Amino acid sequence: AIQLPDTHVKSDFMDTLGRPPRVITCECERSQEPNMAQALMFINGELLNRKVGAEGGIVDRLIKQGKSDEETLDELYWTTFGRAPNSVERETNLKLLRKAVAQALTAPAVTTQAKPDPKANTDALRRRGFEDMLWVLVNSKEFLFNH
């Protein structure tokens, strides 16, 4: 927000999070109290969902770079929390991700003419799983409290 040259730049995101009008130079101008609009914006807001699944976003880049599940998980934790996942977080997240991908791969396929590419299908499923994981991390108390 401080890098914006003009306080009149439209941003519902920043307004919801309490952007002050910058009329006076006082900390009291900013609202620090959480509210329902903020919670709803993070839980199901279009901006966050669009950013999590963006082409060229962190998950997209890591999948395209061929990073392993472990490397991708580490990168998401470092990006959101500034730390690596602990052993329980690592084990739980990787187990849930792999279970979801395996279940999706064995689910009855929708009728298609072409034979699906298993590698592309697995990458697409991994991407969806890591996008969901990133959404959960950004909506966690640890992220919201620290950021």
mmCIF file with all atom_site columns, C-alpha atoms in Angstrom:
data_model
loop_
_atom_site.group_PDB
_atom_site.id
_atom_site.type_symbol
_atom_site.label_atom_id
_atom_site.label_alt_id
_atom_site.label_comp_id
_atom_site.label_asym_id
_atom_site.label_entity_id
_atom_site.label_seq_id
_atom_site.pdbx_PDB_ins_code
_atom_site.Cartn_x
_atom_site.Cartn_y
_atom_site.Cartn_z
_atom_site.occupancy
_atom_site.B_iso_or_equiv
_atom_site.pdbx_formal_charge
_atom_site.auth_seq_id
_atom_site.auth_comp_id
_atom_site.auth_asym_id
_atom_site.auth_atom_id
_atom_site.pdbx_PDB_model_num
ATOM 1   C CA . ALA A 1 1   ? 0.000   0.000   0.000   1.00 0.00 ? 1   ALA A CA 1
ATOM 2   C CA . ILE A 1 2   ? 2.826   2.408   0.761   1.00 0.00 ? 2   ILE A CA 1
ATOM 3   C CA . GLN A 1 3   ? 4.174   2.019   -2.778  1.00 0.00 ? 3   GLN A CA 1
ATOM 4   C CA . LEU A 1 4   ? 0.948   3.280   -4.315  1.00 0.00 ? 4   LEU A CA 1
ATOM 5   C CA . PRO A 1 5   ? 1.447   6.856   -5.490  1.00 0.00 ? 5   PRO A CA 1
ATOM 6   C CA . ASP A 1 6   ? -2.197  7.755   -5.037  1.00 0.00 ? 6   ASP A CA 1
ATOM 7   C CA . THR A 1 7   ? -4.669  6.789   -2.328  1.00 0.00 ? 7   THR A CA 1
ATOM 8   C CA . HIS A 1 8   ? -7.441  6.851   -4.905  1.00 0.00 ? 8   HIS A CA 1
ATOM 9   C CA . VAL A 1 9   ? -6.240  3.679   -6.659  1.00 0.00 ? 9   VAL A CA 1
ATOM 10  C CA . LYS A 1 10  ? -9.270  1.401   -6.524  1.00 0.00 ? 10  LYS A CA 1
ATOM 11  C CA . SER A 1 11  ? -8.658  -1.754  -4.492  1.00 0.00 ? 11  SER A CA 1
ATOM 12  C CA . ASP A 1 12  ? -11.539 -3.498  -2.761  1.00 0.00 ? 12  ASP A CA 1
ATOM 13  C CA . PHE A 1 13  ? -8.968  -5.873  -1.273  1.00 0.00 ? 13  PHE A CA 1
ATOM 14  C CA . MET A 1 14  ? -7.019  -3.101  0.447   1.00 0.00 ? 14  MET A CA 1
ATOM 15  C CA . ASP A 1 15  ? -10.180 -1.262  1.488   1.00 0.00 ? 15  ASP A CA 1
ATOM 16  C CA . THR A 1 16  ? -11.555 -4.428  3.105   1.00 0.00 ? 16  THR A CA 1
ATOM 17  C CA . LEU A 1 17  ? -8.310  -4.928  4.989   1.00 0.00 ? 17  LEU A CA 1
ATOM 18  C CA . GLY A 1 18  ? -8.524  -1.414  6.419   1.00 0.00 ? 18  GLY A CA 1
ATOM 19  C CA . ARG A 1 19  ? -6.576  0.841   4.071   1.00 0.00 ? 19  ARG A CA 1
ATOM 20  C CA . PRO A 1 20  ? -6.669  4.328   5.586   1.00 0.00 ? 20  PRO A CA 1
ATOM 21  C CA . PRO A 1 21  ? -7.539  7.347   3.457   1.00 0.00 ? 21  PRO A CA 1
ATOM 22  C CA . ARG A 1 22  ? -4.077  8.830   4.301   1.00 0.00 ? 22  ARG A CA 1
ATOM 23  C CA . VAL A 1 23  ? -5.526  12.214  5.141   1.00 0.00 ? 23  VAL A CA 1
ATOM 24  C CA . ILE A 1 24  ? -3.584  12.584  8.387   1.00 0.00 ? 24  ILE A CA 1
ATOM 25  C CA . THR A 1 25  ? -0.306  11.064  9.518   1.00 0.00 ? 25  THR A CA 1
ATOM 26  C CA . CYS A 1 26  ? -1.614  9.088   12.421  1.00 0.00 ? 26  CYS A CA 1
ATOM 27  C CA . GLU A 1 27  ? -1.690  5.370   13.043  1.00 0.00 ? 27  GLU A CA 1
ATOM 28  C CA . CYS A 1 28  ? -5.185  5.862   14.465  1.00 0.00 ? 28  CYS A CA 1
ATOM 29  C CA . GLU A 1 29  ? -6.475  6.401   10.917  1.00 0.00 ? 29  GLU A CA 1
ATOM 30  C CA . ARG A 1 30  ? -6.166  2.682   10.137  1.00 0.00 ? 30  ARG A CA 1
ATOM 31  C CA . SER A 1 31  ? -8.694  0.116   11.355  1.00 0.00 ? 31  SER A CA 1
ATOM 32  C CA . GLN A 1 32  ? -6.897  -2.912  12.830  1.00 0.00 ? 32  GLN A CA 1
ATOM 33  C CA . GLU A 1 33  ? -10.033 -4.771  13.856  1.00 0.00 ? 33  GLU A CA 1
ATOM 34  C CA . PRO A 1 34  ? -10.872 -7.939  11.890  1.00 0.00 ? 34  PRO A CA 1
ATOM 35  C CA . ASN A 1 35  ? -14.346 -8.090  10.431  1.00 0.00 ? 35  ASN A CA 1
ATOM 36  C CA . MET A 1 36  ? -16.678 -10.456 8.604   1.00 0.00 ? 36  MET A CA 1
ATOM 37  C CA . ALA A 1 37  ? -15.932 -8.907  5.196   1.00 0.00 ? 37  ALA A CA 1
ATOM 38  C CA . GLN A 1 38  ? -12.246 -9.756  5.618   1.00 0.00 ? 38  GLN A CA 1
ATOM 39  C CA . ALA A 1 39  ? -13.027 -13.354 6.583   1.00 0.00 ? 39  ALA A CA 1
ATOM 40  C CA . LEU A 1 40  ? -15.374 -13.816 3.640   1.00 0.00 ? 40  LEU A CA 1
ATOM 41  C CA . MET A 1 41  ? -12.884 -12.238 1.248   1.00 0.00 ? 41  MET A CA 1
ATOM 42  C CA . PHE A 1 42  ? -10.215 -14.755 2.251   1.00 0.00 ? 42  PHE A CA 1
ATOM 43  C CA . ILE A 1 43  ? -12.539 -17.741 2.400   1.00 0.00 ? 43  ILE A CA 1
ATOM 44  C CA . ASN A 1 44  ? -14.290 -17.321 -0.937  1.00 0.00 ? 44  ASN A CA 1
ATOM 45  C CA . GLY A 1 45  ? -13.155 -14.083 -2.499  1.00 0.00 ? 45  GLY A CA 1
ATOM 46  C CA . GLU A 1 46  ? -12.549 -13.955 -6.222  1.00 0.00 ? 46  GLU A CA 1
ATOM 47  C CA . LEU A 1 47  ? -9.154  -12.258 -5.911  1.00 0.00 ? 47  LEU A CA 1
ATOM 48  C CA . LEU A 1 48  ? -7.609  -14.912 -3.666  1.00 0.00 ? 48  LEU A CA 1
ATOM 49  C CA . ASN A 1 49  ? -9.041  -17.793 -5.696  1.00 0.00 ? 49  ASN A CA 1
ATOM 50  C CA . ARG A 1 50  ? -7.813  -16.210 -8.929  1.00 0.00 ? 50  ARG A CA 1
ATOM 51  C CA . LYS A 1 51  ? -4.316  -15.655 -7.489  1.00 0.00 ? 51  LYS A CA 1
ATOM 52  C CA . VAL A 1 52  ? -4.009  -19.177 -6.084  1.00 0.00 ? 52  VAL A CA 1
ATOM 53  C CA . GLY A 1 53  ? -4.814  -20.736 -9.461  1.00 0.00 ? 53  GLY A CA 1
ATOM 54  C CA . ALA A 1 54  ? -3.119  -18.157 -11.682 1.00 0.00 ? 54  ALA A CA 1
ATOM 55  C CA . GLU A 1 55  ? -1.180  -19.154 -14.759 1.00 0.00 ? 55  GLU A CA 1
ATOM 56  C CA . GLY A 1 56  ? 2.403   -18.276 -13.845 1.00 0.00 ? 56  GLY A CA 1
ATOM 57  C CA . GLY A 1 57  ? 1.572   -18.322 -10.118 1.00 0.00 ? 57  GLY A CA 1
ATOM 58  C CA . ILE A 1 58  ? 3.673   -20.181 -7.591  1.00 0.00 ? 58  ILE A CA 1
ATOM 59  C CA . VAL A 1 59  ? 1.888   -23.533 -7.902  1.00 0.00 ? 59  VAL A CA 1
ATOM 60  C CA . ASP A 1 60  ? 1.823   -23.352 -11.698 1.00 0.00 ? 60  ASP A CA 1
ATOM 61  C CA . ARG A 1 61  ? 5.548   -22.543 -11.839 1.00 0.00 ? 61  ARG A CA 1
ATOM 62  C CA . LEU A 1 62  ? 6.539   -25.314 -9.428  1.00 0.00 ? 62  LEU A CA 1
ATOM 63  C CA . ILE A 1 63  ? 4.524   -27.958 -11.293 1.00 0.00 ? 63  ILE A CA 1
ATOM 64  C CA . LYS A 1 64  ? 5.890   -26.820 -14.671 1.00 0.00 ? 64  LYS A CA 1
ATOM 65  C CA . GLN A 1 65  ? 9.442   -26.911 -13.271 1.00 0.00 ? 65  GLN A CA 1
ATOM 66  C CA . GLY A 1 66  ? 8.897   -30.555 -12.384 1.00 0.00 ? 66  GLY A CA 1
ATOM 67  C CA . LYS A 1 67  ? 9.424   -30.011 -8.658  1.00 0.00 ? 67  LYS A CA 1
ATOM 68  C CA . SER A 1 68  ? 8.720   -32.997 -6.429  1.00 0.00 ? 68  SER A CA 1
ATOM 69  C CA . ASP A 1 69  ? 5.818   -33.006 -3.986  1.00 0.00 ? 69  ASP A CA 1
ATOM 70  C CA . GLU A 1 70  ? 8.278   -32.423 -1.138  1.00 0.00 ? 70  GLU A CA 1
ATOM 71  C CA . GLU A 1 71  ? 9.958   -29.479 -2.874  1.00 0.00 ? 71  GLU A CA 1
ATOM 72  C CA . THR A 1 72  ? 6.608   -27.939 -3.781  1.00 0.00 ? 72  THR A CA 1
ATOM 73  C CA . LEU A 1 73  ? 5.300   -28.313 -0.244  1.00 0.00 ? 73  LEU A CA 1
ATOM 74  C CA . ASP A 1 74  ? 8.464   -26.734 1.176   1.00 0.00 ? 74  ASP A CA 1
ATOM 75  C CA . GLU A 1 75  ? 8.196   -23.800 -1.230  1.00 0.00 ? 75  GLU A CA 1
ATOM 76  C CA . LEU A 1 76  ? 4.544   -23.178 -0.308  1.00 0.00 ? 76  LEU A CA 1
ATOM 77  C CA . TYR A 1 77  ? 5.397   -23.185 3.402   1.00 0.00 ? 77  TYR A CA 1
ATOM 78  C CA . TRP A 1 78  ? 8.383   -20.885 2.950   1.00 0.00 ? 78  TRP A CA 1
ATOM 79  C CA . THR A 1 79  ? 6.266   -18.523 0.848   1.00 0.00 ? 79  THR A CA 1
ATOM 80  C CA . THR A 1 80  ? 3.291   -18.382 3.219   1.00 0.00 ? 80  THR A CA 1
ATOM 81  C CA . PHE A 1 81  ? 4.843   -18.876 6.664   1.00 0.00 ? 81  PHE A CA 1
ATOM 82  C CA . GLY A 1 82  ? 8.530   -18.119 6.167   1.00 0.00 ? 82  GLY A CA 1
ATOM 83  C CA . ARG A 1 83  ? 9.441   -21.561 7.482   1.00 0.00 ? 83  ARG A CA 1
ATOM 84  C CA . ALA A 1 84  ? 9.602   -25.196 6.422   1.00 0.00 ? 84  ALA A CA 1
ATOM 85  C CA . PRO A 1 85  ? 6.772   -27.552 7.374   1.00 0.00 ? 85  PRO A CA 1
ATOM 86  C CA . ASN A 1 86  ? 7.413   -29.569 10.517  1.00 0.00 ? 86  ASN A CA 1
ATOM 87  C CA . SER A 1 87  ? 7.493   -33.368 10.263  1.00 0.00 ? 87  SER A CA 1
ATOM 88  C CA . VAL A 1 88  ? 3.799   -33.802 11.135  1.00 0.00 ? 88  VAL A CA 1
ATOM 89  C CA . GLU A 1 89  ? 2.699   -31.130 8.636   1.00 0.00 ? 89  GLU A CA 1
ATOM 90  C CA . ARG A 1 90  ? 4.915   -32.646 5.943   1.00 0.00 ? 90  ARG A CA 1
ATOM 91  C CA . GLU A 1 91  ? 3.691   -36.191 6.493   1.00 0.00 ? 91  GLU A CA 1
ATOM 92  C CA . THR A 1 92  ? 0.011   -35.234 6.759   1.00 0.00 ? 92  THR A CA 1
ATOM 93  C CA . ASN A 1 93  ? -0.035  -32.921 3.742   1.00 0.00 ? 93  ASN A CA 1
ATOM 94  C CA . LEU A 1 94  ? 1.869   -35.279 1.460   1.00 0.00 ? 94  LEU A CA 1
ATOM 95  C CA . LYS A 1 95  ? -0.294  -38.217 2.511   1.00 0.00 ? 95  LYS A CA 1
ATOM 96  C CA . LEU A 1 96  ? -3.517  -36.289 1.817   1.00 0.00 ? 96  LEU A CA 1
ATOM 97  C CA . LEU A 1 97  ? -2.222  -34.970 -1.504  1.00 0.00 ? 97  LEU A CA 1
ATOM 98  C CA . ARG A 1 98  ? -1.135  -38.398 -2.744  1.00 0.00 ? 98  ARG A CA 1
ATOM 99  C CA . LYS A 1 99  ? -4.378  -40.009 -1.604  1.00 0.00 ? 99  LYS A CA 1
ATOM 100 C CA . ALA A 1 100 ? -6.443  -37.378 -3.440  1.00 0.00 ? 100 ALA A CA 1
ATOM 101 C CA . VAL A 1 101 ? -4.405  -37.767 -6.649  1.00 0.00 ? 101 VAL A CA 1
ATOM 102 C CA . ALA A 1 102 ? -4.610  -41.573 -6.492  1.00 0.00 ? 102 ALA A CA 1
ATOM 103 C CA . GLN A 1 103 ? -8.376  -41.491 -5.926  1.00 0.00 ? 103 GLN A CA 1
ATOM 104 C CA . ALA A 1 104 ? -8.881  -39.056 -8.800  1.00 0.00 ? 104 ALA A CA 1
ATOM 105 C CA . LEU A 1 105 ? -6.745  -41.192 -11.130 1.00 0.00 ? 105 LEU A CA 1
ATOM 106 C CA . THR A 1 106 ? -8.731  -44.336 -10.352 1.00 0.00 ? 106 THR A CA 1
ATOM 107 C CA . ALA A 1 107 ? -12.140 -42.647 -10.501 1.00 0.00 ? 107 ALA A CA 1
ATOM 108 C CA . PRO A 1 108 ? -14.298 -43.572 -13.489 1.00 0.00 ? 108 PRO A CA 1
ATOM 109 C CA . ALA A 1 109 ? -13.308 -41.334 -16.363 1.00 0.00 ? 109 ALA A CA 1
ATOM 110 C CA . VAL A 1 110 ? -15.696 -39.167 -18.294 1.00 0.00 ? 110 VAL A CA 1
ATOM 111 C CA . THR A 1 111 ? -16.160 -40.558 -21.787 1.00 0.00 ? 111 THR A CA 1
ATOM 112 C CA . THR A 1 112 ? -13.517 -39.172 -24.129 1.00 0.00 ? 112 THR A CA 1
ATOM 113 C CA . GLN A 1 113 ? -12.371 -40.130 -27.602 1.00 0.00 ? 113 GLN A CA 1
ATOM 114 C CA . ALA A 1 114 ? -8.647  -39.607 -27.055 1.00 0.00 ? 114 ALA A CA 1
ATOM 115 C CA . LYS A 1 115 ? -6.490  -41.611 -24.683 1.00 0.00 ? 115 LYS A CA 1
ATOM 116 C CA . PRO A 1 116 ? -5.570  -39.402 -21.718 1.00 0.00 ? 116 PRO A CA 1
ATOM 117 C CA . ASP A 1 117 ? -1.918  -38.655 -21.051 1.00 0.00 ? 117 ASP A CA 1
ATOM 118 C CA . PRO A 1 118 ? -1.273  -40.090 -17.550 1.00 0.00 ? 118 PRO A CA 1
ATOM 119 C CA . LYS A 1 119 ? 1.614   -37.664 -16.846 1.00 0.00 ? 119 LYS A CA 1
ATOM 120 C CA . ALA A 1 120 ? -0.413  -34.593 -17.852 1.00 0.00 ? 120 ALA A CA 1
ATOM 121 C CA . ASN A 1 121 ? -3.391  -35.859 -15.873 1.00 0.00 ? 121 ASN A CA 1
ATOM 122 C CA . THR A 1 122 ? -1.234  -36.458 -12.786 1.00 0.00 ? 122 THR A CA 1
ATOM 123 C CA . ASP A 1 123 ? 0.327   -32.985 -13.069 1.00 0.00 ? 123 ASP A CA 1
ATOM 124 C CA . ALA A 1 124 ? -3.123  -31.394 -13.403 1.00 0.00 ? 124 ALA A CA 1
ATOM 125 C CA . LEU A 1 125 ? -4.339  -33.267 -10.325 1.00 0.00 ? 125 LEU A CA 1
ATOM 126 C CA . ARG A 1 126 ? -1.183  -32.369 -8.365  1.00 0.00 ? 126 ARG A CA 1
ATOM 127 C CA . ARG A 1 127 ? -1.662  -28.742 -9.367  1.00 0.00 ? 127 ARG A CA 1
ATOM 128 C CA . ARG A 1 128 ? -5.267  -28.748 -8.104  1.00 0.00 ? 128 ARG A CA 1
ATOM 129 C CA . GLY A 1 129 ? -4.137  -30.388 -4.874  1.00 0.00 ? 129 GLY A CA 1
ATOM 130 C CA . PHE A 1 130 ? -1.364  -27.866 -4.281  1.00 0.00 ? 130 PHE A CA 1
ATOM 131 C CA . GLU A 1 131 ? -3.670  -24.969 -5.170  1.00 0.00 ? 131 GLU A CA 1
ATOM 132 C CA . ASP A 1 132 ? -6.080  -26.226 -2.501  1.00 0.00 ? 132 ASP A CA 1
ATOM 133 C CA . MET A 1 133 ? -3.168  -26.576 -0.086  1.00 0.00 ? 133 MET A CA 1
ATOM 134 C CA . LEU A 1 134 ? -2.002  -23.018 -0.783  1.00 0.00 ? 134 LEU A CA 1
ATOM 135 C CA . TRP A 1 135 ? -5.553  -21.739 -0.225  1.00 0.00 ? 135 TRP A CA 1
ATOM 136 C CA . VAL A 1 136 ? -5.643  -23.542 3.146   1.00 0.00 ? 136 VAL A CA 1
ATOM 137 C CA . LEU A 1 137 ? -2.240  -22.128 4.154   1.00 0.00 ? 137 LEU A CA 1
ATOM 138 C CA . VAL A 1 138 ? -3.272  -18.568 3.261   1.00 0.00 ? 138 VAL A CA 1
ATOM 139 C CA . ASN A 1 139 ? -6.490  -19.013 5.253   1.00 0.00 ? 139 ASN A CA 1
ATOM 140 C CA . SER A 1 140 ? -4.715  -20.460 8.297   1.00 0.00 ? 140 SER A CA 1
ATOM 141 C CA . LYS A 1 141 ? -4.459  -18.608 11.587  1.00 0.00 ? 141 LYS A CA 1
ATOM 142 C CA . GLU A 1 142 ? -0.666  -18.621 11.314  1.00 0.00 ? 142 GLU A CA 1
ATOM 143 C CA . PHE A 1 143 ? -0.718  -16.751 7.987   1.00 0.00 ? 143 PHE A CA 1
ATOM 144 C CA . LEU A 1 144 ? -3.471  -14.334 8.968   1.00 0.00 ? 144 LEU A CA 1
ATOM 145 C CA . PHE A 1 145 ? -1.856  -13.582 12.333  1.00 0.00 ? 145 PHE A CA 1
ATOM 146 C CA . ASN A 1 146 ? 1.592   -12.957 10.867  1.00 0.00 ? 146 ASN A CA 1
ATOM 147 C CA . HIS A 1 147 ? 0.556   -11.118 7.730   1.00 0.00 ? 147 HIS A CA 1
#
